[in-house]
Amino acid sequence: MNRKKIIAVILVAVSVFILILGNRLLFGNNKKIIEFTAFYAAPGIELNKDNEIKNIIASKTGVMVTETWLHGQTAQDAVAMLIASGEYPDFIDGGDASKQLYEAGALIALDDYIDKYPNIKAYYSDEEWDRLRQSDGHIYWIPQFSNYKGKDTSCTHNDEAFWIQTRVLKWAGYPEVRTLDQYFDLIEAYYEANPTMEDGSEIIPYTILCEDWRYFCLENAPQFLDGYPNDGSVIVDPETLKVIDYNTTPTAKAYFMKLNEEFHKGIVDPQSFTQTYEEYIAKLSTGRVLGMVDQWWDFASFALDSIKQAGLDEQGCEYVPVPVTISEDVHNQWHSSGDQLNVSGGIAVTVDCSDVDAALGFINDLLSEDIHNLRFWGQEGVDYQVDDNGVFYRTPEQREKLLNTNYKMSHMCYYPYFPRYRGTSDDGINSLLPEDQPGEYYDGLSDSIKECFDAYGVKTYVDMLGSNEAPGPWYPMYSYSNSMTNATSGGLAWNLMGQVKHEYLPQVVMADDFEAMWKKYMKAYERCNPQDFLDEMQAELDRRVSSK
């Protein structure tokens, strides 16, 4: 063999060695990566295929999941199409349509697997796992968002509120905003004095999201205005332990009358009842919307990043919650601390998954602290630093990078619809989510938010509202109503009530004759037999209370 051939052979051998070594470093001793699929019945954005942290997690767990989301469909329609096709992804969260998947026999019972995976087993208590059993006695999904470890360090109010931009509060001298009237009076006054943005674009005083299941942004405020927490579908009187229909209370009528008045004043966005979720988020992202009712998780991760990237936070276009109730003597319960187990849905493994053990092993790995940190904090030295006391923090440059959508799509991998924790890590020092790390959270706030908090003497979004303990063992009642189907008279009434509210509430807000339209709405509502729904909810409330 001549010299050139020898050199060529050596180079090929070295190349092969480097390739094998690289694969072993990346995939853990040449371990084959199992590729799973997942579908979530919620809007979202697919990550880039070369996502860096997704590949690191794959090298550590042996699993990579390709996630897909709703696009232009409702959860019900998307799940119905899957059921009709008989073909399913490996993992699924059906959202409000989870019960349909169960009834269709699309899901694997998890009972025989849970004890094999210590992180999954420890995720809930035995009593909580039992609450997840369906009518056949088996467990089919794992709720992902309601679990706290250690201490609740929440800084962000992740739930529903009346939100308002800091510039509005600053302009008015940071007044107390306690009632519905005060909230709209402030928005009206600001809009009259400041009808446009700095670039000349027109301000939108108040908008409402009504698309599909997100019409909670329109319809459920009366329960909060009356000082009750988010039971979602009913009010529970903690003294009498009786359910109350928040759709028919005097406060409900007063609230919709107020929206009607504001609509005719030009304060309520006329596109409110036709805009899609994507259009709503795009509108918020421009900074032009002064206020709205929404859940933080529904708008913040998309709209606020855009606001910051555009420098609109410097103009005071970020949102804070205000403790609005129907009158000043009503104590607000917009924020409840700690666990709120929603048993109506979660991440499930389908019958088309070829390796259930590997799928559940992956969930188990995602709950380990090192992988959990990778998911939400990122890579040490790249996405966060650790100080001499072991405390995680981010530099201004790292925070800036994480505002960039393209960077997050190619680098961060939250696996957001798989189980996660809030609270504190096993070291007792750090919060499991960066937004709950008090120091990091505060350092990452814009100057306009800090100024607003200082003016009100608070440090966090939670402080703006105050915190309340869960009111009782029944809470939250939406964990039952979300799983109701037409199989019961109460479930049928619940679905009909939703259809009527979707149809009539926009008309109520826009009506020239509010009283006449309200009466028409109430007649249509009564035809749904809401008492059947209330009776079923009362029976569930009684069951939950008596089981404690």
XYZ file of C-alpha atoms in Angstrom:
548
model
C 0.000 0.000 0.000
C 1.468 3.340 -1.030
C 1.892 6.309 1.257
C -1.110 8.234 -0.068
C -3.445 5.261 0.462
C -2.144 4.747 4.000
C -2.812 8.404 4.828
C -6.303 8.152 3.296
C -7.131 5.049 5.349
C -5.882 6.747 8.513
C -7.994 9.833 7.803
C -11.115 7.732 7.217
C -10.481 5.795 10.427
C -9.988 8.981 12.408
C -13.183 10.452 10.920
C -15.183 7.359 11.838
C -13.738 7.404 15.362
C -14.624 11.074 15.815
C -18.170 10.446 14.503
C -18.684 7.529 16.903
C -17.197 9.470 19.781
C -19.392 12.462 18.965
C -22.505 10.309 18.851
C -21.611 8.706 22.154
C -21.053 12.066 23.782
C -24.330 13.354 22.371
C -26.480 10.265 22.798
C -24.985 8.555 25.815
C -22.769 5.610 24.870
C -24.311 5.212 21.446
C -27.802 4.852 22.892
C -30.480 5.008 20.233
C -32.831 7.953 20.606
C -36.515 7.005 20.715
C -38.649 9.536 18.871
C -42.174 10.134 20.111
C -44.914 12.475 18.922
C -47.231 14.648 21.001
C -50.310 16.731 20.246
C -51.683 19.431 22.534
C -55.186 20.816 22.065
C -53.947 24.360 22.614
C -52.228 26.941 20.394
C -48.456 26.876 20.363
C -45.336 27.092 18.247
C -43.299 24.108 17.060
C -39.623 24.227 18.023
C -36.857 24.172 15.460
C -35.683 20.659 14.636
C -32.119 21.457 15.693
C -33.181 22.881 19.063
C -30.110 22.728 21.282
C -31.590 21.916 24.681
C -34.033 19.461 23.135
C -31.009 17.546 21.831
C -29.276 17.725 25.222
C -32.388 16.356 26.937
C -32.515 13.600 24.315
C -28.888 12.681 25.051
C -29.687 12.400 28.755
C -33.069 10.635 28.545
C -32.847 8.700 25.278
C -36.116 10.295 24.112
C -37.044 13.158 21.828
C -40.634 14.332 21.344
C -41.949 16.182 18.310
C -44.745 18.429 19.554
C -47.653 19.783 17.523
C -50.410 22.199 18.502
C -53.808 23.473 17.505
C -53.827 25.541 14.342
C -57.144 27.106 13.365
C -59.264 24.473 15.107
C -61.066 24.046 18.375
C -59.925 21.359 20.788
C -63.213 19.533 20.274
C -62.853 19.511 16.489
C -59.206 18.461 16.528
C -59.834 15.589 18.938
C -62.934 14.499 17.012
C -60.819 14.256 13.845
C -58.236 12.119 15.623
C -60.907 9.812 16.971
C -62.515 9.508 13.528
C -59.161 8.631 11.975
C -58.320 6.081 14.656
C -54.699 7.235 14.569
C -53.106 9.004 17.515
C -49.770 10.543 18.522
C -47.829 8.870 21.334
C -48.693 11.591 23.860
C -51.775 13.769 23.903
C -53.404 16.472 25.957
C -56.942 16.803 24.698
C -57.777 19.848 26.810
C -61.532 20.193 27.216
C -61.965 17.173 24.932
C -59.981 14.771 27.147
C -63.152 12.934 28.170
C -63.885 12.231 24.505
C -60.519 10.483 24.175
C -61.241 8.392 27.246
C -64.688 7.411 26.009
C -63.238 6.514 22.606
C -60.771 4.089 24.203
C -57.831 6.081 22.869
C -55.810 6.231 26.095
C -53.629 3.811 28.043
C -54.553 3.205 31.688
C -51.584 4.273 33.806
C -52.333 2.407 37.040
C -49.933 -0.468 36.457
C -47.090 1.884 35.565
C -47.141 4.674 38.137
C -45.413 2.756 40.929
C -42.516 1.889 38.597
C -41.491 5.519 38.202
C -40.611 7.248 41.481
C -40.770 10.815 40.187
C -44.214 10.209 38.723
C -45.388 8.382 41.831
C -44.247 11.256 44.054
C -45.853 13.858 41.809
C -49.207 13.344 43.547
C -50.341 11.828 46.825
C -52.338 8.596 46.811
C -55.482 10.614 47.528
C -54.770 12.909 44.575
C -54.091 9.983 42.243
C -57.423 8.497 43.320
C -59.162 11.737 42.372
C -57.912 11.176 38.825
C -59.692 7.852 38.428
C -62.376 7.728 35.767
C -65.685 5.869 35.904
C -63.954 2.538 35.180
C -61.632 3.034 38.154
C -58.482 3.718 36.137
C -56.157 6.715 35.724
C -55.562 7.947 32.185
C -53.827 11.334 32.412
C -51.486 13.386 34.552
C -52.398 17.044 35.167
C -49.241 19.055 34.537
C -49.649 22.541 35.935
C -50.926 22.335 39.500
C -48.040 20.924 41.479
C -45.800 22.743 43.938
C -42.665 21.447 45.607
C -41.257 23.056 48.728
C -42.314 26.672 49.209
C -44.677 28.628 46.964
C -42.529 31.536 45.769
C -44.890 32.789 43.062
C -44.078 36.310 41.930
C -46.335 36.393 38.882
C -50.109 36.195 39.087
C -50.510 33.444 36.503
C -54.278 33.602 36.549
C -57.151 35.871 35.585
C -57.406 39.572 36.351
C -58.365 42.974 35.068
C -55.041 44.071 33.547
C -54.007 47.651 32.867
C -50.880 49.231 31.394
C -48.488 50.924 33.788
C -48.515 54.149 31.738
C -52.220 54.592 32.531
C -51.575 54.271 36.247
C -48.542 56.566 36.106
C -50.455 59.230 34.162
C -53.125 59.265 36.870
C -50.606 59.394 39.731
C -50.900 55.708 40.636
C -54.428 55.806 42.093
C -56.138 52.975 43.934
C -58.253 51.038 41.431
C -60.675 48.918 43.397
C -63.960 48.864 41.503
C -65.241 48.206 38.010
C -66.327 51.829 37.678
C -62.932 53.157 38.785
C -61.189 50.886 36.280
C -63.182 52.103 33.302
C -63.228 55.726 34.466
C -59.435 55.651 34.466
C -59.187 54.081 31.009
C -61.709 56.577 29.624
C -59.834 59.554 31.047
C -56.451 58.357 29.795
C -57.804 57.620 26.324
C -59.416 61.038 26.062
C -56.096 62.702 26.933
C -53.890 60.270 24.979
C -55.732 58.879 21.934
C -52.590 57.756 20.086
C -49.264 56.062 20.627
C -45.960 57.912 20.238
C -45.802 56.698 16.630
C -49.274 58.082 15.908
C -51.142 54.753 15.860
C -54.550 54.757 17.551
C -54.886 53.421 21.058
C -57.419 50.652 21.790
C -58.810 51.360 25.262
C -60.216 47.901 26.061
C -60.479 44.679 24.098
C -62.101 41.332 24.780
C -61.063 37.858 23.631
C -64.116 35.694 22.872
C -62.854 32.982 20.543
C -63.878 29.394 21.357
C -63.122 28.295 24.954
C -61.291 31.544 25.664
C -64.574 33.414 25.990
C -63.938 33.236 29.744
C -62.316 36.626 29.061
C -65.856 37.913 28.586
C -68.184 35.767 30.602
C -66.780 34.765 34.002
C -65.738 38.081 35.581
C -68.910 38.310 37.740
C -67.676 35.599 40.105
C -64.491 37.592 40.795
C -66.311 40.911 40.987
C -68.419 39.454 43.791
C -65.249 38.486 45.656
C -65.138 34.764 44.943
C -62.148 32.743 43.673
C -61.926 30.970 40.345
C -64.222 27.984 40.689
C -64.735 28.573 36.983
C -68.278 27.449 36.399
C -70.120 28.295 39.602
C -69.799 30.308 42.783
C -69.554 28.312 46.012
C -70.863 30.026 49.130
C -68.326 28.970 51.801
C -70.863 29.478 54.608
C -73.829 27.546 53.219
C -71.813 25.259 50.911
C -74.329 25.881 48.155
C -73.539 26.546 44.508
C -74.658 29.826 42.953
C -75.051 30.598 39.259
C -72.816 33.619 38.610
C -74.455 34.184 35.219
C -77.686 35.474 36.756
C -76.541 37.498 39.768
C -77.173 41.246 40.065
C -73.429 41.723 39.612
C -73.499 39.811 36.311
C -76.151 42.161 34.959
C -74.286 45.220 36.269
C -71.043 44.026 34.668
C -72.541 43.477 31.227
C -74.441 46.743 31.471
C -71.100 48.445 32.114
C -69.535 46.760 29.077
C -72.543 47.879 27.047
C -72.058 51.483 28.184
C -68.356 51.365 27.398
C -69.014 49.847 23.981
C -71.296 52.729 23.058
C -68.706 55.215 24.338
C -66.156 53.728 21.944
C -64.036 52.260 24.753
C -64.640 48.563 24.001
C -62.884 47.418 20.824
C -65.571 46.811 18.155
C -63.499 43.894 16.807
C -63.691 42.114 20.170
C -66.328 39.625 19.098
C -64.830 38.637 15.749
C -61.060 38.633 16.388
C -59.151 35.369 16.560
C -56.700 34.526 19.310
C -53.795 35.230 16.964
C -55.244 38.638 16.061
C -55.799 39.418 19.739
C -52.191 38.561 20.640
C -50.923 40.595 17.687
C -53.004 43.538 18.898
C -51.635 43.317 22.454
C -48.116 43.000 21.062
C -48.359 46.460 19.491
C -48.778 48.013 22.959
C -51.939 49.819 21.824
C -54.366 48.046 24.192
C -54.755 49.759 27.558
C -56.626 47.009 29.359
C -58.438 43.671 29.218
C -59.522 40.684 31.304
C -57.440 37.576 30.688
C -55.349 34.863 32.290
C -51.645 35.755 32.455
C -50.661 32.426 30.929
C -52.945 33.135 27.976
C -51.209 36.302 26.770
C -47.954 37.031 28.584
C -45.487 34.655 26.946
C -46.393 35.885 23.460
C -47.428 39.533 23.811
C -45.038 40.736 26.516
C -41.924 39.431 24.804
C -42.943 41.369 21.698
C -43.609 44.491 23.756
C -40.153 44.278 25.323
C -38.403 43.529 22.052
C -39.990 46.608 20.514
C -38.925 48.785 23.446
C -42.560 49.490 24.305
C -41.941 48.580 27.941
C -40.090 51.911 28.135
C -43.364 53.607 27.151
C -45.226 51.840 29.966
C -47.049 49.338 27.752
C -46.646 46.359 30.096
C -49.585 45.143 32.165
C -50.202 44.812 35.894
C -53.296 43.383 37.601
C -55.583 45.541 39.707
C -57.881 44.186 42.482
C -61.178 45.106 40.876
C -64.477 44.087 42.509
C -68.021 45.380 42.165
C -67.660 47.663 45.206
C -64.877 48.677 47.571
C -66.307 46.711 50.492
C -65.842 43.400 48.639
C -62.561 41.575 49.316
C -61.011 40.276 46.105
C -59.932 36.661 45.612
C -58.367 36.892 42.180
C -55.246 35.088 43.403
C -55.203 31.787 45.287
C -51.888 30.315 46.364
C -50.646 26.744 46.155
C -51.961 23.647 44.411
C -55.199 23.684 42.446
C -55.574 20.180 41.051
C -57.616 20.148 37.841
C -58.587 16.515 37.342
C -60.414 17.084 34.044
C -57.382 16.590 31.809
C -53.636 16.276 31.462
C -50.894 14.559 29.504
C -51.863 11.032 28.441
C -50.267 8.130 26.571
C -52.322 6.792 23.678
C -52.986 3.268 22.496
C -50.790 3.937 19.451
C -47.671 4.404 21.582
C -45.340 1.500 20.809
C -43.338 1.738 24.057
C -45.385 2.858 27.050
C -42.540 2.210 29.472
C -40.185 4.454 27.518
C -42.882 7.136 27.325
C -43.478 7.127 31.074
C -39.750 6.836 31.733
C -39.378 10.070 29.794
C -41.973 11.832 31.959
C -40.161 10.480 35.014
C -36.868 11.916 33.717
C -38.420 15.301 32.949
C -39.350 15.595 36.633
C -35.777 15.011 37.801
C -34.239 18.247 38.981
C -31.371 18.387 36.490
C -33.687 17.943 33.501
C -36.260 20.266 35.061
C -33.561 22.943 35.354
C -32.596 22.396 31.711
C -36.223 22.828 30.650
C -36.903 26.069 32.469
C -33.564 27.649 33.394
C -31.574 26.409 30.394
C -27.829 25.765 30.382
C -25.642 27.026 33.197
C -23.213 29.603 31.867
C -25.290 30.114 28.737
C -28.781 30.953 29.979
C -28.116 31.563 33.671
C -25.310 31.939 36.182
C -24.804 30.640 39.728
C -23.438 32.978 42.394
C -21.145 32.060 45.307
C -24.166 31.149 47.427
C -25.573 28.777 44.835
C -28.325 31.169 43.746
C -29.352 31.111 40.080
C -29.567 34.413 38.235
C -29.394 35.819 34.712
C -27.309 38.611 33.308
C -29.001 41.416 31.361
C -27.548 39.938 28.180
C -29.025 36.510 28.939
C -32.438 38.018 29.626
C -32.242 39.956 26.368
C -31.481 36.795 24.370
C -34.480 35.030 25.883
C -36.803 37.745 24.612
C -35.917 36.751 21.067
C -38.448 34.276 19.689
C -36.024 32.828 17.153
C -33.432 32.205 19.855
C -35.965 30.444 22.073
C -37.246 28.294 19.208
C -33.718 27.120 18.374
C -32.347 26.931 21.907
C -34.878 26.565 24.762
C -37.047 23.459 25.194
C -39.649 23.706 27.929
C -41.701 20.639 26.964
C -44.480 22.843 28.340
C -47.346 20.332 28.359
C -45.430 17.693 30.248
C -45.532 17.676 34.077
C -43.530 20.374 35.829
C -43.173 21.811 39.296
C -43.453 25.239 40.778
C -42.001 26.121 44.150
C -38.462 25.537 45.383
C -35.782 23.052 44.402
C -34.321 20.337 46.604
C -31.416 22.630 47.530
C -33.882 24.917 49.299
C -32.229 27.898 47.643
C -33.622 28.249 44.147
C -37.058 28.426 42.621
C -37.862 25.792 40.038
C -39.084 28.384 37.548
C -37.082 31.557 36.824
C -40.188 33.728 37.040
C -40.638 32.578 40.654
C -37.047 33.341 41.699
C -37.533 36.560 43.719
C -34.152 38.146 42.952
C -34.049 37.143 39.295
C -37.686 38.065 38.855
C -37.238 41.578 40.247
C -33.953 42.235 38.444
C -35.617 41.294 35.163
C -38.465 43.796 35.532
C -38.560 46.888 33.367
C -38.120 50.276 34.991
C -41.799 51.071 34.387
C -42.927 47.991 36.317
C -40.493 48.681 39.148
C -41.696 52.262 39.387
C -45.294 51.069 39.475
C -44.572 48.507 42.187
C -42.676 51.083 44.235
C -45.604 53.492 43.968
C -47.975 50.877 45.377
C -45.487 49.571 47.935
C -45.334 46.052 46.482
C -42.655 43.769 45.054
C -44.609 41.342 42.847
C -47.674 40.936 40.682
C -49.162 38.769 43.423
C -48.725 41.639 45.887
C -50.790 43.874 43.597
C -53.796 41.663 44.303
C -53.002 39.961 47.586
C -53.023 36.203 48.062
C -55.719 33.881 49.401
C -55.651 30.281 50.511
C -57.814 27.801 48.617
C -61.331 28.211 50.079
C -62.084 24.556 50.740
C -61.765 20.924 49.633
C -64.128 21.467 46.731
C -61.857 23.950 44.992
C -61.746 24.343 42.028
C -65.151 23.228 40.784
C -64.134 23.703 37.148
C -62.122 20.513 37.478
C -65.476 18.730 37.429
C -67.450 20.860 34.971
C -64.616 20.731 32.417
C -65.123 16.982 32.089
C -68.926 17.021 31.764
C -70.471 15.595 28.613
C -73.958 15.339 27.133
C -74.297 11.919 28.767
C -75.998 13.565 31.770
C -78.775 16.136 31.913
C -76.420 18.444 33.833
C -73.701 18.057 31.223
C -76.176 18.714 28.411
C -77.389 21.849 30.179
C -73.784 22.986 30.676
C -73.012 22.668 26.973
C -76.221 24.450 25.993
C -75.491 27.258 28.471
C -72.111 27.737 26.846
C -73.643 27.919 23.379
C -76.209 30.479 24.487
C -73.567 32.647 26.169
C -71.399 32.527 23.063
C -74.339 33.663 20.964
C -75.969 36.245 23.204
C -73.293 37.941 25.321
C -71.709 39.812 22.379
C -75.208 40.962 21.443
C -75.821 42.054 25.039
C -72.652 44.162 25.004
C -73.441 45.775 21.639
C -77.213 46.178 22.038
C -78.816 49.590 21.605
C -81.474 48.512 24.115
C -79.571 46.696 26.869
C -82.613 45.815 28.989
C -84.496 44.259 26.101
C -81.486 42.209 24.996
C -80.720 41.116 28.557
C -84.281 39.786 28.924
C -83.968 37.974 25.606
C -80.678 36.465 26.743
C -82.099 35.348 30.090
C -85.065 33.656 28.382
C -82.723 31.749 26.073
C -80.516 30.897 29.029
C -83.417 29.497 31.063
C -84.391 27.238 28.159
C -81.062 25.441 28.706
C -82.357 24.094 32.042
C -79.395 25.477 34.020
C -80.848 24.003 37.205
C -79.917 20.529 35.922
C -76.320 21.705 35.732
C -76.444 23.367 39.141
C -77.928 20.234 40.727
C -75.107 18.095 39.332
C -72.525 20.603 40.522
C -74.127 20.676 43.965
C -73.942 16.882 44.140
C -70.241 17.021 43.251
C -69.650 19.764 45.807
C -71.361 17.664 48.488
C -69.258 14.637 47.512
C -65.996 16.567 47.723
C -66.842 18.086 51.078
C -68.022 14.796 52.608
C -64.937 12.910 51.400
C -62.662 15.147 53.491
